[in-house]
Coordinates of C-alpha atoms in Angstrom, one line a residue:
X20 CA -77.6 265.0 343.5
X21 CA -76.6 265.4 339.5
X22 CA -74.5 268.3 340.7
X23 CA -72.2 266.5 343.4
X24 CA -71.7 263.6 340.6
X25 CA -68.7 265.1 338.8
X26 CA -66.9 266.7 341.8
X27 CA -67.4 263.4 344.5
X28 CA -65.3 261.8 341.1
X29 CA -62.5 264.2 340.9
X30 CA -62.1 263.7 344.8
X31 CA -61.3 259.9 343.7
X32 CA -59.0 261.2 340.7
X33 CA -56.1 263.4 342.9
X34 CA -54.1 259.7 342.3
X35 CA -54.7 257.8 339.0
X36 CA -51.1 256.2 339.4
X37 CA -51.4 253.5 342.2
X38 CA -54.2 250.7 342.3
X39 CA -55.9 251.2 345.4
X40 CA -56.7 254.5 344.3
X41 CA -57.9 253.6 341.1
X42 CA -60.2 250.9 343.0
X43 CA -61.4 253.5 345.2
X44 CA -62.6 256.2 342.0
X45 CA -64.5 252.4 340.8
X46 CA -65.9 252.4 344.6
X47 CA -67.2 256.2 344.0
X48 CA -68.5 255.5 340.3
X49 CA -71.0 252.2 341.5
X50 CA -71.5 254.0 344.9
X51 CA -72.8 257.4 342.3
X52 CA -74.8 255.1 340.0
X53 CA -76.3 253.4 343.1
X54 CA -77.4 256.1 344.4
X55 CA -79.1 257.8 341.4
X56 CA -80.9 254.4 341.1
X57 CA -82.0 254.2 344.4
X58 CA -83.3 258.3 343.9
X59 CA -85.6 256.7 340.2
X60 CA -86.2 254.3 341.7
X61 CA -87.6 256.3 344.6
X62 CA -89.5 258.5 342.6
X63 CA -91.3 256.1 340.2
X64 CA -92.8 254.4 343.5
X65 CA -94.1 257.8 344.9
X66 CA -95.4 259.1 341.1
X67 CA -97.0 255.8 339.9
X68 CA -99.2 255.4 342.8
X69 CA -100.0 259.1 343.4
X70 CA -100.7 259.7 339.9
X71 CA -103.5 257.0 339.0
X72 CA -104.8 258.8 342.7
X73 CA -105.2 261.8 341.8
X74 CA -107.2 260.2 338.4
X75 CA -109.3 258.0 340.1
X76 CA -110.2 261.2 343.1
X77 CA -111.2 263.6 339.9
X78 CA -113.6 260.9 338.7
X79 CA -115.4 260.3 341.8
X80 CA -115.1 264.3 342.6
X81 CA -116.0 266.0 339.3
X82 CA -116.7 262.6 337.3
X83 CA -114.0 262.9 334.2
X84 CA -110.2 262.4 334.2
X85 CA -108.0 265.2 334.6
X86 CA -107.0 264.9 330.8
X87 CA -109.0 264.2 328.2
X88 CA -109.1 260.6 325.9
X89 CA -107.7 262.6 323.2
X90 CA -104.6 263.6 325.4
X91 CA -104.0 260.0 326.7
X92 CA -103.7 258.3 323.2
X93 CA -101.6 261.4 322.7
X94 CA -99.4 260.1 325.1
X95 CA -99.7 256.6 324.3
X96 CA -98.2 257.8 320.4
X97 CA -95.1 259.5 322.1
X98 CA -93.9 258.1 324.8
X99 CA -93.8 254.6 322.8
X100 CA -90.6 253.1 323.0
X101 CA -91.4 252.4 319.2
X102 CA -90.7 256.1 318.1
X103 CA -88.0 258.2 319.1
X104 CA -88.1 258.2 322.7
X105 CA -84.5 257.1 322.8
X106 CA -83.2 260.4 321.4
X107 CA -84.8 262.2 323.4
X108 CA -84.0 260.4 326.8
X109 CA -80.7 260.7 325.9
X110 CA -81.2 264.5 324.8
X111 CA -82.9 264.7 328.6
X112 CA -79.4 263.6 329.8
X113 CA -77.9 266.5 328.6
X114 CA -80.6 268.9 329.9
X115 CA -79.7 267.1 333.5
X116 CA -75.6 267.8 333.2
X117 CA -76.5 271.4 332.3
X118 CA -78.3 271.4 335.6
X119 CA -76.1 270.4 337.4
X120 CA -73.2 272.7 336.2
X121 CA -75.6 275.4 336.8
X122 CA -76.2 274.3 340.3
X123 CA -72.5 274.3 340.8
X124 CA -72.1 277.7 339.7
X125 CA -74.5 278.9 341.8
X126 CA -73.4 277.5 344.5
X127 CA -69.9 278.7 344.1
X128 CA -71.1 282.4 343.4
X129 CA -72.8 282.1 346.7
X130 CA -70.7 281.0 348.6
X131 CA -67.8 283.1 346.7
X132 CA -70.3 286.5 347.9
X133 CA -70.5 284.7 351.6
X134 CA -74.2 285.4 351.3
X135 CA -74.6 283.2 354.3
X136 CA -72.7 285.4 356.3
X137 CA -74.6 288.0 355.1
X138 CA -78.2 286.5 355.6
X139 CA -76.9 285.7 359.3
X140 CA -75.6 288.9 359.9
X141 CA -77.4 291.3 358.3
X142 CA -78.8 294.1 360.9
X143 CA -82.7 293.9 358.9
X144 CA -82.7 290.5 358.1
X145 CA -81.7 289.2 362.4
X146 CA -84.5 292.4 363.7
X147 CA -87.1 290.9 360.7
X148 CA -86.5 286.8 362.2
X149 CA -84.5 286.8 365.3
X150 CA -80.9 286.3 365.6
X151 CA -81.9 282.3 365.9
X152 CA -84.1 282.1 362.9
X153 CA -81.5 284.2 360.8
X154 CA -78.9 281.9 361.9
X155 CA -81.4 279.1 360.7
X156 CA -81.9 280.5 357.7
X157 CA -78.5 281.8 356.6
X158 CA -77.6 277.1 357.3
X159 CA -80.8 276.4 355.2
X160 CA -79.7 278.4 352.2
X161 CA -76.1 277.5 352.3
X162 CA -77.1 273.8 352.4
X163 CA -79.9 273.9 349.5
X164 CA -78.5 276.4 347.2
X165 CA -77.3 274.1 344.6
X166 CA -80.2 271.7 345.1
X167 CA -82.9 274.6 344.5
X168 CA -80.7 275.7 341.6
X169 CA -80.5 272.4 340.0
X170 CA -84.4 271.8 340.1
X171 CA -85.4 275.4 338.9
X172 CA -82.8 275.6 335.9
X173 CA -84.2 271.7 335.0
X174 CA -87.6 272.7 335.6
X175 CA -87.4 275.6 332.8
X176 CA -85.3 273.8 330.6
X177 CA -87.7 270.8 330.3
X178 CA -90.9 273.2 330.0
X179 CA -89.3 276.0 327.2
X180 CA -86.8 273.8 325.5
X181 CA -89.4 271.5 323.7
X182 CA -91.6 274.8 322.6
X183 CA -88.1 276.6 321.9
X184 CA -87.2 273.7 319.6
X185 CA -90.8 273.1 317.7
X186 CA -90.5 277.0 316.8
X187 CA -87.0 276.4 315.2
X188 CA -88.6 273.0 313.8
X189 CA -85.5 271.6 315.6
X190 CA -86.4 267.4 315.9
X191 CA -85.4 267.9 320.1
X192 CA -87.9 267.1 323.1
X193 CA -87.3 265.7 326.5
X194 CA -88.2 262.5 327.8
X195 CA -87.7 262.4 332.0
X196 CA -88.0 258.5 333.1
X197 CA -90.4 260.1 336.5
X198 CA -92.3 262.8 334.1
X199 CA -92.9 260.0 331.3
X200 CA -94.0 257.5 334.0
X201 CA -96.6 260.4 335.6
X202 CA -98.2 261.0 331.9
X203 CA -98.2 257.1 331.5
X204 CA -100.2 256.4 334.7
X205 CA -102.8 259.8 333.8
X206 CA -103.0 258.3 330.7
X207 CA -104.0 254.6 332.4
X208 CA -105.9 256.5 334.8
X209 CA -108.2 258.3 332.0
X210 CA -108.5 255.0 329.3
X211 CA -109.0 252.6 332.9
X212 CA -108.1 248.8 333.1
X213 CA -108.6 248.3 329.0
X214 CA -105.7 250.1 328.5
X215 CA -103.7 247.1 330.0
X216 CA -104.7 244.8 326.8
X217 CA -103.5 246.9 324.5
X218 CA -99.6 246.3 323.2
X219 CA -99.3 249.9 323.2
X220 CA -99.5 250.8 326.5
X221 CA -96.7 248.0 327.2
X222 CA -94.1 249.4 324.6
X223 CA -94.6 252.8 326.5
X224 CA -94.1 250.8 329.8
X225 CA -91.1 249.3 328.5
X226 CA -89.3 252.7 327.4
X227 CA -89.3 253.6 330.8
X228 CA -86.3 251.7 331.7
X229 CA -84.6 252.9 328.5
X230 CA -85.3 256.4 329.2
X231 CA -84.4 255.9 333.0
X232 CA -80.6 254.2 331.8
X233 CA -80.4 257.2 329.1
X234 CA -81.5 259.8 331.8
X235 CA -78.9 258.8 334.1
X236 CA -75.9 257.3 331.8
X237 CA -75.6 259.9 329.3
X238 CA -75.4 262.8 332.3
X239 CA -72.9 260.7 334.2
X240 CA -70.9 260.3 331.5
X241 CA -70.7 264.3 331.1
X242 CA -70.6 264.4 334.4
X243 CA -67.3 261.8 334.4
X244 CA -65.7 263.9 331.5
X245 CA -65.9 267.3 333.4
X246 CA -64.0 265.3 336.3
X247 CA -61.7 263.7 334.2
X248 CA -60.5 267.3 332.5
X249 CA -60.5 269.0 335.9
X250 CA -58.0 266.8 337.2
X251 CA -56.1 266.6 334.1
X252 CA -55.8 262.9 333.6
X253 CA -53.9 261.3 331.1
X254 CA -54.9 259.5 328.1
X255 CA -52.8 256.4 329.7
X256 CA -54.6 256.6 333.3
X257 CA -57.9 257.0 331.8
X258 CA -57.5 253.7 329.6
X259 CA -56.7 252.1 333.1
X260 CA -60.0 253.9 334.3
X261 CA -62.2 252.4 332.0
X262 CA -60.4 248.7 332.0
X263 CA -61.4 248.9 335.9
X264 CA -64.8 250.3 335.6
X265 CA -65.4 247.1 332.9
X266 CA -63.6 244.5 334.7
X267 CA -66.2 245.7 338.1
X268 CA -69.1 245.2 335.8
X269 CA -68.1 241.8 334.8
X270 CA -67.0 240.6 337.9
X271 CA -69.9 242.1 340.4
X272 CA -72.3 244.0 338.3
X273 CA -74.9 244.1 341.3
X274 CA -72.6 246.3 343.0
X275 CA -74.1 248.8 340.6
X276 CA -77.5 248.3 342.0
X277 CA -77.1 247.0 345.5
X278 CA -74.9 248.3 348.5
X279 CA -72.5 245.8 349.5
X280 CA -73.0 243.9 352.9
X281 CA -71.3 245.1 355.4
X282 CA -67.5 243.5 356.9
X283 CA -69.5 241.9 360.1

């Protein structure tokens, strides 16, 4: 989703002159941040749950956590909204943006290469699966190309860039809303019900939203840059951007959280 953000904006940006258009780039902005919502909001409800599942199956299967004690106060230190987790949520943001353009470039080489044409019409590829399944195969790819590329350029970039920053002593590491609410739920699921008296756990539980708002806002700002220099707008129209993005959160700021009712 992070890498349709900037170009579903500069679709809304051809006309930054007349109102209605500048109503309908506001439209595409809350119907974006909706959506992104809607997709953490999603995936906290799945990894919570799942998560403190997994815990409680390896106690009654092998009769100890997953991770250790030592581990979950470990995660209880970091992920406090107390310490610098707002950094690097925002840091996170940045890793999601470069996703995304990677996605997008990925996606345009292949489609630039017509590698679905080639997948569907390759003479070893339709004798391997069939002429059906080749066709099948050659939509799949073509559909998920920039989704696949999005999650395994993330992926690596949240997994080497904290190790590639400790060896420079560089004071960077990533904080993802659904991977900080996973390791907050093992970390539940090792200390058990206790851990729910202690104020800890409940600053931890309260950076989430933080991290989630930073996750989200400092990518689709990037994101909203990109389509603002790829459509070449003005210093003028993009004042009258911003007044109209404002003047929607004052006036129906829910419309950032919940799709509007429809006209019947």
């Amino acid at each position: 989703q992070p890498a349709m953000t900037a170009p579903a904006m500069a679709a809304k940006l051809a006309n930054t002159k007349d109102d209605a258009a500048i109503e309908g780039f506001v439209d595409e902005v809350a119907h974006l941040i909706r959506s992104q919502t809607a997709g953490i909001v999603g995936n906290l409800l799945v990894v919570a749950p799942l998560v403190l599942l997994l815990q409680g199956a390896a106690w009654l299967a092998l009769g100890k956590p997953l991770i250790g004690e030592h581990s979950a106060h470990h995660v209880l230190e970091t992920l406090t909204l107390l310490g610098p987790t707002a950094w690097y949520a925002a840091f996170t943001g940045v890793l999601l943006f470069v996703s995304s353009l990677i996605a997008g470039w990925v996606e345009n080489w292949f489609v630039l290469h017509k590698l679905d044409s080639a997948m569907r019409w390759n003479p070893h590829i339709r004798a391997w699966l069939g002429v059906a399944r080749a066709a099948r195969w050659a939509t799949w790819w073509r559909a998920n190309i920039s989704g696949l590329a999005a999650n395994v350029s993330l992926g690596l970039m949240l997994g080497l860039v904290p190790v590639i920053a400790g060896f420079m002593a560089l004071p960077l590491d990533v904080r993802h809303v659904t991977l900080s609410t996973g390791q907050l739920m093992a970390a539940l699921g090792t200390l058990g019900p206790g851990a729910l008296h202690d104020p800890v756990f409940w600053w931890c539980a309260a950076a989430l939203p933080v991290t989630g708002l930073l996750n989200v806002g400092v990518s689709f700002g990037l994101a909203l840059l990109v389509a603002l220099r790829s459509r070449s707008v003005r210093v003028k129209d993009r004042a009258r951007l911003r007044a109209a993005i404002w003047r929607r959160v004052r006036r129906q700021p829910l419309s950032f959280l919940l799709p509007p009712r429809s006209a019947s």
